[in-house]
Short mmCIF file of C-alpha atoms and ligand atoms in Angstrom, two decimals:
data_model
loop_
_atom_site.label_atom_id
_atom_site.label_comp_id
_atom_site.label_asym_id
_atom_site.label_seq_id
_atom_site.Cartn_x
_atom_site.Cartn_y
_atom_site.Cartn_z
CA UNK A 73 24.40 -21.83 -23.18
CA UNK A 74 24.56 -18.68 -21.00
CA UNK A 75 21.47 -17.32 -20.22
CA UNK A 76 21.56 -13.30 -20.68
CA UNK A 77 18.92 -11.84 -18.57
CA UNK A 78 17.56 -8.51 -20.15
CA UNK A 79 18.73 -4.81 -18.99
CA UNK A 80 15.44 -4.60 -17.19
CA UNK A 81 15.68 -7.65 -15.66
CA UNK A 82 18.92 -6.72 -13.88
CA UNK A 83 17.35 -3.52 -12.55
CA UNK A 84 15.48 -4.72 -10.31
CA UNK A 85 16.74 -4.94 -6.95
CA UNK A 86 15.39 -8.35 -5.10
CA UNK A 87 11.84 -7.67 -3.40
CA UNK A 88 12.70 -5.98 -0.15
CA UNK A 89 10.30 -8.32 1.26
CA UNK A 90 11.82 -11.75 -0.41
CA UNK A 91 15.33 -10.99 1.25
CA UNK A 92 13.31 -10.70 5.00
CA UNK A 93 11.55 -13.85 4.23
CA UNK A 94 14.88 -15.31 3.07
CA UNK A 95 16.48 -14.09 6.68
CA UNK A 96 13.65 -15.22 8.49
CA UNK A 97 13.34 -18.98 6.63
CA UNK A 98 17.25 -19.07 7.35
CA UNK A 99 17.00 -18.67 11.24
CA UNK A 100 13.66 -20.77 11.32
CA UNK A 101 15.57 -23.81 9.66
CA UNK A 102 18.05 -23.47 12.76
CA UNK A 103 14.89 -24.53 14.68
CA UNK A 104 14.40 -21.10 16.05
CA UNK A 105 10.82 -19.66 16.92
CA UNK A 106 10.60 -16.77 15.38
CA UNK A 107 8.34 -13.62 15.69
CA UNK A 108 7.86 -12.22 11.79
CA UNK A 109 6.64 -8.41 12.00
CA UNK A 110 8.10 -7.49 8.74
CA UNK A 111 5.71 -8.16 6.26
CA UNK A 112 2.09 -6.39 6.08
CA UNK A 113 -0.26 -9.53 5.80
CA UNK A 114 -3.61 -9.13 8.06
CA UNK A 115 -3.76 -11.99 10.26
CA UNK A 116 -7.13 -11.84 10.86
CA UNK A 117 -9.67 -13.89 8.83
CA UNK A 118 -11.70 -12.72 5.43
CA UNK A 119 -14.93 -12.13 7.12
CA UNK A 120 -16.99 -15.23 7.15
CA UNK A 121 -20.39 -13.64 4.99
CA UNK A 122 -17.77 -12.64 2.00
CA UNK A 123 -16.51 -16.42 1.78
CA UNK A 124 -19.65 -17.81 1.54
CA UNK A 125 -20.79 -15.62 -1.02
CA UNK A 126 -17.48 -16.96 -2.49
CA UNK A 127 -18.46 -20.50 -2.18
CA UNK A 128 -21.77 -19.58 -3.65
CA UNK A 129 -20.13 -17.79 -6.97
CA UNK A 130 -17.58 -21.23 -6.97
CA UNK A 131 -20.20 -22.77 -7.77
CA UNK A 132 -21.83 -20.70 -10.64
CA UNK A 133 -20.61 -22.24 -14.29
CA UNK A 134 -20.82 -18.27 -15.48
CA UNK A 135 -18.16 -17.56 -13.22
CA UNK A 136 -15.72 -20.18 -14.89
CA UNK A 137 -15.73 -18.51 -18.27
CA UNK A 138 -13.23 -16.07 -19.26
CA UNK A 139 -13.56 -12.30 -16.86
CA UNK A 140 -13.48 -9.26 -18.69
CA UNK A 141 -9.97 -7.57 -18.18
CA UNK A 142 -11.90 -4.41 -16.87
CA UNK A 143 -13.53 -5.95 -13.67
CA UNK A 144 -17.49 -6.96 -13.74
CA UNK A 145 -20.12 -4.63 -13.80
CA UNK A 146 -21.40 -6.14 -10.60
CA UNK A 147 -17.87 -5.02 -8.74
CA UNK A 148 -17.17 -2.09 -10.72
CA UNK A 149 -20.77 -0.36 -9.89
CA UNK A 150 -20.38 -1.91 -5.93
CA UNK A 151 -17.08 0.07 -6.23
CA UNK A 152 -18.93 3.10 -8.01
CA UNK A 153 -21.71 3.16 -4.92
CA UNK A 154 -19.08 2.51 -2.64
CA UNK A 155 -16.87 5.99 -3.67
CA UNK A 156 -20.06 7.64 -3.68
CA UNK A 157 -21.22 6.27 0.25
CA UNK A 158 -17.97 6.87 1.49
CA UNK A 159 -16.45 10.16 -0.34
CA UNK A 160 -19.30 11.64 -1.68
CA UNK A 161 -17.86 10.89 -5.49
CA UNK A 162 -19.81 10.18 -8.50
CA UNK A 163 -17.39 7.66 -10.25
CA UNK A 164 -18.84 6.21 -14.46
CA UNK A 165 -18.33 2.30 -13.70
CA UNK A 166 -17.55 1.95 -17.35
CA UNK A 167 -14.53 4.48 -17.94
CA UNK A 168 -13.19 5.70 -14.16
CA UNK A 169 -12.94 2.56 -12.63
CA UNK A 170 -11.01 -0.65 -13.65
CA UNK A 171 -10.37 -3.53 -11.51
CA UNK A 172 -6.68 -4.93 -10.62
CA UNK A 173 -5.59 -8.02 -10.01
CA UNK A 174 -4.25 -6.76 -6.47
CA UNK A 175 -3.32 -2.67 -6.59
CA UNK A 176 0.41 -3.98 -6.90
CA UNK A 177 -0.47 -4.91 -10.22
CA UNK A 178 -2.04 -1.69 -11.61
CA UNK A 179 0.78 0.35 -9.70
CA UNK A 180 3.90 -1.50 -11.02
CA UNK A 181 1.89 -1.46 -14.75
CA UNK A 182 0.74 2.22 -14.55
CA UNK A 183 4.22 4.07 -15.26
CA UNK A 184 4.31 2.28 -19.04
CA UNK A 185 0.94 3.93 -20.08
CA UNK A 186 2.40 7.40 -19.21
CA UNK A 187 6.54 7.28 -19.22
CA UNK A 188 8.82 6.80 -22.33
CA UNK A 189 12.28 5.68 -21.61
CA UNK A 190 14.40 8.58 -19.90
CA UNK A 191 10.98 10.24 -18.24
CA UNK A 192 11.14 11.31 -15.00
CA UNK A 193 9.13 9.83 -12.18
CA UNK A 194 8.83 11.35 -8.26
CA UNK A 195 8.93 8.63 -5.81
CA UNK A 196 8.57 9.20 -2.06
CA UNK A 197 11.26 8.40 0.09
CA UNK A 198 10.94 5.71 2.73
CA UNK A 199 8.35 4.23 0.00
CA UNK A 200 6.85 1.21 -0.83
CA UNK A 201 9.17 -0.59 -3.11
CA UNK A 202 6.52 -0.95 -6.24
CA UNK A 203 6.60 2.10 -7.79
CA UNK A 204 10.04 2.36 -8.66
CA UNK A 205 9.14 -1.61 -9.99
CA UNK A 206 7.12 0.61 -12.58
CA UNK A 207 9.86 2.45 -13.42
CA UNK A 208 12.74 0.10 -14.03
CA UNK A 209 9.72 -1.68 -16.23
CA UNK A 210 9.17 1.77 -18.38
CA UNK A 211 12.69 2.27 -18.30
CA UNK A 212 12.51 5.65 -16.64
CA UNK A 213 14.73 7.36 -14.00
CA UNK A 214 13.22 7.92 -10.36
CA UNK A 215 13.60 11.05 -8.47
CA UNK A 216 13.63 10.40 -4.51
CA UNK A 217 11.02 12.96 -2.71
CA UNK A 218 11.93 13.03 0.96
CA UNK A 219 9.54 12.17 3.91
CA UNK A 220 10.47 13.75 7.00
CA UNK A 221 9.58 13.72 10.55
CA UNK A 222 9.37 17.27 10.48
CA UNK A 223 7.00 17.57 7.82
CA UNK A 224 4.55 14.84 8.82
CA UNK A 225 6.33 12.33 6.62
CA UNK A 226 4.61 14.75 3.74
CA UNK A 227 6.32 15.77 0.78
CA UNK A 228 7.62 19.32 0.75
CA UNK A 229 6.39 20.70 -2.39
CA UNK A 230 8.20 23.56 -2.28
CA UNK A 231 11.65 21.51 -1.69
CA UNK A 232 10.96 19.95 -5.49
CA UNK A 233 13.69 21.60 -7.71
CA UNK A 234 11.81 23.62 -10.40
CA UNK A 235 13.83 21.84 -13.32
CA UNK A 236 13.00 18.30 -11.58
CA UNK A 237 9.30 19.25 -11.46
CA UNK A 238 9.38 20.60 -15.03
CA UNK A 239 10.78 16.94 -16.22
CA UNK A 240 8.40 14.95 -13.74
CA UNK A 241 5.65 13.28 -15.28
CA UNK A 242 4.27 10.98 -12.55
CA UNK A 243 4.42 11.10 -8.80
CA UNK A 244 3.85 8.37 -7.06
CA UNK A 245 2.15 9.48 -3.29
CA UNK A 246 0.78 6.99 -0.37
CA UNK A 247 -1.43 8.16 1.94
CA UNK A 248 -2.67 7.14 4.70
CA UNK A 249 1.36 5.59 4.63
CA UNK A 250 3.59 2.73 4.11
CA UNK A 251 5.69 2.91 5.90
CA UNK A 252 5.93 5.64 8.04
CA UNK A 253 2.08 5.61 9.13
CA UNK A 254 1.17 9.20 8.33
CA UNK A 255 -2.12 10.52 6.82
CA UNK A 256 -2.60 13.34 4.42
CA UNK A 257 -5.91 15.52 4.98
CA UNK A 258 -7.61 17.18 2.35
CA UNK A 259 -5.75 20.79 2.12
CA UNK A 260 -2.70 19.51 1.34
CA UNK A 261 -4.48 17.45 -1.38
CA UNK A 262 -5.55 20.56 -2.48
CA UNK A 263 -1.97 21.56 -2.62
CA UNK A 264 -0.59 19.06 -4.44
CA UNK A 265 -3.03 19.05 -7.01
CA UNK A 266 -2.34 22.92 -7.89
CA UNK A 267 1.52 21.51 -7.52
CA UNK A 268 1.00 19.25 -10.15
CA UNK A 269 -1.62 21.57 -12.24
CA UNK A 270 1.07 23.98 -12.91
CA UNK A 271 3.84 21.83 -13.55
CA UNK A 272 1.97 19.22 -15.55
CA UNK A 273 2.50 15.56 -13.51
CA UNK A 274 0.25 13.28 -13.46
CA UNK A 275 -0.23 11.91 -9.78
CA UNK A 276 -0.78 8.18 -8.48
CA UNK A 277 -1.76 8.27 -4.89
CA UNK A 278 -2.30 4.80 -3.31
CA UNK A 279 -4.90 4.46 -1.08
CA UNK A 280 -4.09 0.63 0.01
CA UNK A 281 -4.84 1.64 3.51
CA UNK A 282 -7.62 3.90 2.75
CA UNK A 283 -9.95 2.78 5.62
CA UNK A 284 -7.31 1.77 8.21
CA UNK A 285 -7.31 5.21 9.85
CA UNK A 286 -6.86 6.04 12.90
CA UNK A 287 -7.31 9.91 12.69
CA UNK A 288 -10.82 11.42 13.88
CA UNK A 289 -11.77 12.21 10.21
CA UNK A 290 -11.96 9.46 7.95
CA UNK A 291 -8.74 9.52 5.37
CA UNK A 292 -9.91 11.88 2.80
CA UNK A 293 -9.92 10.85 -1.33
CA UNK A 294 -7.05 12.44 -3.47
CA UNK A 295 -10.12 12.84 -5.81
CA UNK A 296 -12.57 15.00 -3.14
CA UNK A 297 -9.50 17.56 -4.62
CA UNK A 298 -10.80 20.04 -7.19
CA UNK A 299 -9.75 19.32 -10.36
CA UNK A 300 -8.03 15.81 -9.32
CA UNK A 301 -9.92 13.93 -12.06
CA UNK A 302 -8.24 16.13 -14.47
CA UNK A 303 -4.85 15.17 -13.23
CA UNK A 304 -5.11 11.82 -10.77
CA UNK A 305 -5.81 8.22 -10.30
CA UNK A 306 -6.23 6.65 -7.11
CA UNK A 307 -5.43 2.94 -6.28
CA UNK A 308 -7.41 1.13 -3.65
CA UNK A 309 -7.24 -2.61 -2.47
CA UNK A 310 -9.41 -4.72 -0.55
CA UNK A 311 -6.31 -6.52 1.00
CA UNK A 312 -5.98 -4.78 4.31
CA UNK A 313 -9.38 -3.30 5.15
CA UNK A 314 -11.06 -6.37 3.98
CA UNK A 315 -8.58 -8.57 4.81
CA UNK A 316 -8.34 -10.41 1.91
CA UNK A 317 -4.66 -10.00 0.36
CA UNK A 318 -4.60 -13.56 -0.45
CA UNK A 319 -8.02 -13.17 -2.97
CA UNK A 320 -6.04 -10.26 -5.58
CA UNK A 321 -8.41 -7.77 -5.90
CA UNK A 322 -8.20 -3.64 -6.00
CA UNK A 323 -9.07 -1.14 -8.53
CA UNK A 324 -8.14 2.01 -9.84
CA UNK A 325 -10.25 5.23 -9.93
CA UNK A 326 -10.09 8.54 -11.47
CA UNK A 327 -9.26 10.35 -14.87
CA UNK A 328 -10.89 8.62 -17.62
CA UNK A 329 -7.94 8.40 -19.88
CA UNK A 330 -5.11 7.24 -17.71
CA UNK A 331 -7.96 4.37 -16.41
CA UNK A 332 -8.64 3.03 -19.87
CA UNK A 333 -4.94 3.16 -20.76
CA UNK A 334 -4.09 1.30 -18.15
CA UNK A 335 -6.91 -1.08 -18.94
CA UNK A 336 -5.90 -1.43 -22.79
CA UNK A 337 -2.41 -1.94 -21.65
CA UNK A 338 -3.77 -5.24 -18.98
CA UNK A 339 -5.67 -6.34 -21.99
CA UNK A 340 -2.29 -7.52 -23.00
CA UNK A 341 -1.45 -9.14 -19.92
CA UNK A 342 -3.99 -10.72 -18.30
CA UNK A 343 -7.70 -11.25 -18.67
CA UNK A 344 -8.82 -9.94 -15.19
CA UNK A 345 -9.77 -11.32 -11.85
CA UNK A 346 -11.98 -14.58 -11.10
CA UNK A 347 -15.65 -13.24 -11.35
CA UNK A 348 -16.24 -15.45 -7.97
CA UNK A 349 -13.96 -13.42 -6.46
CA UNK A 350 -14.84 -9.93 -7.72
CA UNK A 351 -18.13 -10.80 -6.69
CA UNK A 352 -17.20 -11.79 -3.35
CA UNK A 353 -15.55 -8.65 -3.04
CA UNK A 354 -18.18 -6.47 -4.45
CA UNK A 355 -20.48 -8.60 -1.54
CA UNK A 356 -17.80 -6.68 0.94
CA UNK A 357 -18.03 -3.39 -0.45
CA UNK A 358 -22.00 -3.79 -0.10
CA UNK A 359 -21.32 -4.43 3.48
CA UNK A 360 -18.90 -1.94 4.00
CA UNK A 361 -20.35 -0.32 7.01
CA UNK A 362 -20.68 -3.44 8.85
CA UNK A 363 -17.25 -5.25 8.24
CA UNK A 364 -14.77 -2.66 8.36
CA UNK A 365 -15.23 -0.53 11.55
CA UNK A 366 -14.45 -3.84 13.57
CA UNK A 367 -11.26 -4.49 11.25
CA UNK A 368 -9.72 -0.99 12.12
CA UNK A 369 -10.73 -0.24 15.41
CA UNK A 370 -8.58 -3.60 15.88
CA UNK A 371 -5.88 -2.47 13.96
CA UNK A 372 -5.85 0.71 16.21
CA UNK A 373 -5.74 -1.31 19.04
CA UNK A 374 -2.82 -3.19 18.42
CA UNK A 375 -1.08 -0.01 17.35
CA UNK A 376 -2.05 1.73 20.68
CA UNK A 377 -0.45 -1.24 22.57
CA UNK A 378 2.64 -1.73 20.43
CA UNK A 379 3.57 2.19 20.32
CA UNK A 380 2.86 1.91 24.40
CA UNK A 381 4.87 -1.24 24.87
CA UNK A 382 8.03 -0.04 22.60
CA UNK A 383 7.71 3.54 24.14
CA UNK A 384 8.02 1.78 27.59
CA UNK A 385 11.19 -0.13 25.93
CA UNK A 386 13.03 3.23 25.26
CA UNK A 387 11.99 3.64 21.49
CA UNK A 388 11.09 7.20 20.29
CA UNK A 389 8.04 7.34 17.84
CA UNK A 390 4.92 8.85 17.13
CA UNK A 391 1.27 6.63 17.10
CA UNK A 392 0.82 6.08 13.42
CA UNK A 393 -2.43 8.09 11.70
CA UNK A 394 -3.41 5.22 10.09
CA UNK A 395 -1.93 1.83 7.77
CA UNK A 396 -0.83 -1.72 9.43
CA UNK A 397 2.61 -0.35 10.27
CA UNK A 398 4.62 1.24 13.38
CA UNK A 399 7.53 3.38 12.26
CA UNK A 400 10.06 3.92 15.13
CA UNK A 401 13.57 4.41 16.14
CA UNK A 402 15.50 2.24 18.84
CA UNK A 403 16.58 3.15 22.00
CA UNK A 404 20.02 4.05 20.40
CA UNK A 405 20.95 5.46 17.46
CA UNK A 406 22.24 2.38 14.96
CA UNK A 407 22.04 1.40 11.21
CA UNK A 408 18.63 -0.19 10.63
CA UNK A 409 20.09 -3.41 9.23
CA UNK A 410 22.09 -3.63 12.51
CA UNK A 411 18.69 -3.35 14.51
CA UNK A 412 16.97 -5.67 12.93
CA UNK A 413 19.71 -8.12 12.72
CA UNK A 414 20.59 -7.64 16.77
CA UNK A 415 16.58 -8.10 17.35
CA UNK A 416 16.44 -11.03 15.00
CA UNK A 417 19.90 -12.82 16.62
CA UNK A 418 18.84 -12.00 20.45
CA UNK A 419 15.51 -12.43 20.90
CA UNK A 420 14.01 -14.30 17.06
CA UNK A 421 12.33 -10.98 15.93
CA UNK A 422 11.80 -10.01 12.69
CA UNK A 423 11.08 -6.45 11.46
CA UNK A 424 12.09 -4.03 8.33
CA UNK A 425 14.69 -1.83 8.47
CA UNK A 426 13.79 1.14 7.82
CA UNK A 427 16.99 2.13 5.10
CA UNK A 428 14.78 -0.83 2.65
CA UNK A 429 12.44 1.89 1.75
CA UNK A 430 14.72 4.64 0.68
CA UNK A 431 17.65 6.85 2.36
CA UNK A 432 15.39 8.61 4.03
CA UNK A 433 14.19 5.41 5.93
CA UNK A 434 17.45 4.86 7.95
CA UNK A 435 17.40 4.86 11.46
CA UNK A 436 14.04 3.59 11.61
CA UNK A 437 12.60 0.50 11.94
CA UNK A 438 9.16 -0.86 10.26
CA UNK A 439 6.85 -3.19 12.67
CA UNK A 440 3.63 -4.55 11.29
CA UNK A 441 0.50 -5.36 13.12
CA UNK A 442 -1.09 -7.73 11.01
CA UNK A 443 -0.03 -10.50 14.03
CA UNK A 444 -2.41 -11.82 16.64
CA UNK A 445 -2.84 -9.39 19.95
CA UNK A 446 -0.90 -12.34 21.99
CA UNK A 447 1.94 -12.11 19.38
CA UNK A 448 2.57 -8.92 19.24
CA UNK A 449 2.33 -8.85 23.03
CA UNK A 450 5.25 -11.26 23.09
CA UNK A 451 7.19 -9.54 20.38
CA UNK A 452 6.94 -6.49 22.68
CA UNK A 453 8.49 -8.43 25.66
CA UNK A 454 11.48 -10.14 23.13
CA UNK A 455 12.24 -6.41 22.06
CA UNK A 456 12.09 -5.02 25.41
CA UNK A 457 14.63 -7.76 26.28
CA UNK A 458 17.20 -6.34 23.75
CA UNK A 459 20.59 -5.56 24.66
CA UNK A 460 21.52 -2.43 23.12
C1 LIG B 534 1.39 0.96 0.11
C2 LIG B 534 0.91 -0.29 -0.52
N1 LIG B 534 0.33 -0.21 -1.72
C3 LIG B 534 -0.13 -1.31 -2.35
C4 LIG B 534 0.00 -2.55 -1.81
C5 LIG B 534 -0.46 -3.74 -2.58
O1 LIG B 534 -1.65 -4.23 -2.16
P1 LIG B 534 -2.45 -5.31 -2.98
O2 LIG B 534 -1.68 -5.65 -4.21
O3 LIG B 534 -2.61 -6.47 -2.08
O4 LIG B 534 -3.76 -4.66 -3.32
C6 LIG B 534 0.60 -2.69 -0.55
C7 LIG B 534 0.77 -4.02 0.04
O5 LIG B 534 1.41 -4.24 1.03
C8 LIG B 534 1.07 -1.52 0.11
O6 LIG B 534 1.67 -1.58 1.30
#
């Protein structure tokens, strides 16, 4: 029998990320050593104090039982005390916060509790690939927002045809950024959320990288906004600043409504997150203060280094505001694809070309930092080594 995969089955494009592994697993097999900087993964160890409050909740019988779909009280009222330490926000545990099984989930889930088939979604454009994975699923049509140099990798607002804004109902925003490395300050939060006021879209800004900042200011909350509860949610993960993308946990924050929906509609497909886990993580959040400084003032580090070493290489770019990601152009001027593959053939590096995240992304090329220091310092001398 021939197997007929569904319509929206067939729209999705292969994970941008599953075709670089694919690459890089192809010229590994030839016995090459190769340098991977495509993929954002922290390197650097779950802090030691959060897996032994792990092993410690591994070995509770309560924890082995069915989790609630919503997330724990003890993680959702860490993550309540947490928004309140760290932005100043009063967050209800019960209806503004529900816990994700990894913010991928509750991003590629959210556009079915607000789209019908046909609806309109804004997507920025380079972006991370998941939101438009909402899409396809709701069966909805994706509008590509540009992210240029010129305007901080922001969206112009006043760019947005009129008509496009009047059919929009979500926009998708991701700040500080994957992959360009920008940050978005508070006043043009402000902005956005009188944008979407007036023309009645509901805005998803993903705050993945929320504490990897390298600005003086910490990265402000889409929510510290006036009137952002009304109108936003705000997605937040412990992979990167915690370093613990392997463990699946993140939640999502904000209006009341559009966090329960999203809730009822996980209800139906899957029963939450490990309570050992959630409880590890809410031991993080607890610790905050004491954990994460260390992991970003690393992560600014290597970025310092890397920008230095490619600048000294002939690349043009800017040092990123914040995220696990350098976003820079090669010496010449040459389809990303062709980059990467030259880098990859020459010297066995591996990075993202930039065209993977959206028109707008071409000519650049996507480096993460989530290597060890020694790595990256070799990946610097390999790409230095290129022969343009
Ligand atoms: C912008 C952005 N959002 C969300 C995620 C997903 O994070 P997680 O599902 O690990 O919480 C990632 C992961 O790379 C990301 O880059």
């Amino acid at each position: 029998m021939n197997i007929e995969l569904s319509d929206v089955m067939k729209g999705f494009k292969p994970f941008l990320f599953e075709e670089l592994y694919r690459k890089e697993r192809a010229e590994r097999a030839k016995g090459r050593d190769i340098i991977s900087l495509a993929v954002g993964d922290p390197d650097i160890p779950t802090n030691e104090s959060i897996v032994e409050c792990a092993v410690q909740e591994l070995h509770n019988a309560k924890n082995h039982r069915y989790p609630n779909t919503k997330g724990n009280e003890r993680f959702r009222k860490a993550i309540a005390a947490w928004h309140k330490r760290r932005h100043g926000l009063d967050f209800h545990y019960i209806d503004e916060i529900s816990i994700l099984v990894g913010s991928k989930e509750g991003i590629a889930h959210l556009p079915l509790t607000v789209m019908n088939p046909g609806d309109l979604c804004l997507i920025p454009d380079p972006t991370y690939p998941t939101y438009r994975t909402g899409v396809v699923l709701a069966g909805g049509e994706a509008y590509d927002v540009p992210l240029t140099e010129e305007n901080g990798f922001l969206p112009d607002l006043g760019a947005i045809p009129q008509k496009i804004a009047e059919r929009a109902k979500l926009f998708f925003l991701n700040y500080p950024n994957n992959p360009t490395g920008a940050a978005a300050d508070i006043y043009f939060y402000r902005e956005l959320i009188k944008w979407a006021k007036k023309n009645e879209v509901i805005i998803a800004q993903d705050a993945a990288y929320s504490d990897i900042y390298f600005t003086e200011e910490p990265s402000p909350s889409i929510l510290q906004a006036e009137g952002a509860r009304d109108i936003a949610v705000e997605f937040y993960s412990v992979s990167k600043s915690f370093c613990m993308a392997g463990w699946r946990a993140g939640w999502v924050v904000g209006n009341s409504k559009l966090v329960c929906a999203l809730n009822a509609l996980k209800e139906n497909f899957d029963s939450g997150q490990f309570n050992a886990i959630q409880n590890a993580a809410a031991f993080g959040l607890d610790h905050f203060e004491e954990i994460v400084p260390g992991v970003r003032s690393r992560f600014k580090k290597r970025a310092e280094d890397f920008c230095n070493g490619l600048k000294k290489a002939g690349w043009r770019l800017s040092m990123p505001e914040g995220s696990c990601f350098i976003w820079a152009k090669p010496p010449v001027d040459i389809p990303s694809e062709q980059a990467v593959v030259k880098m990859l053939e020459q010297e066995g590096v591996l990075a993202a070309p930039g065209a993977g995240f959206g028109a707008h992304g071409e000519g650049y090329i996507r480096f993460s930092t989530t290597e060890p220091e020694e790595v990256l310092q070799e990946a610097i001398r390999r790409i230095s080594a290129v022969k343009w």
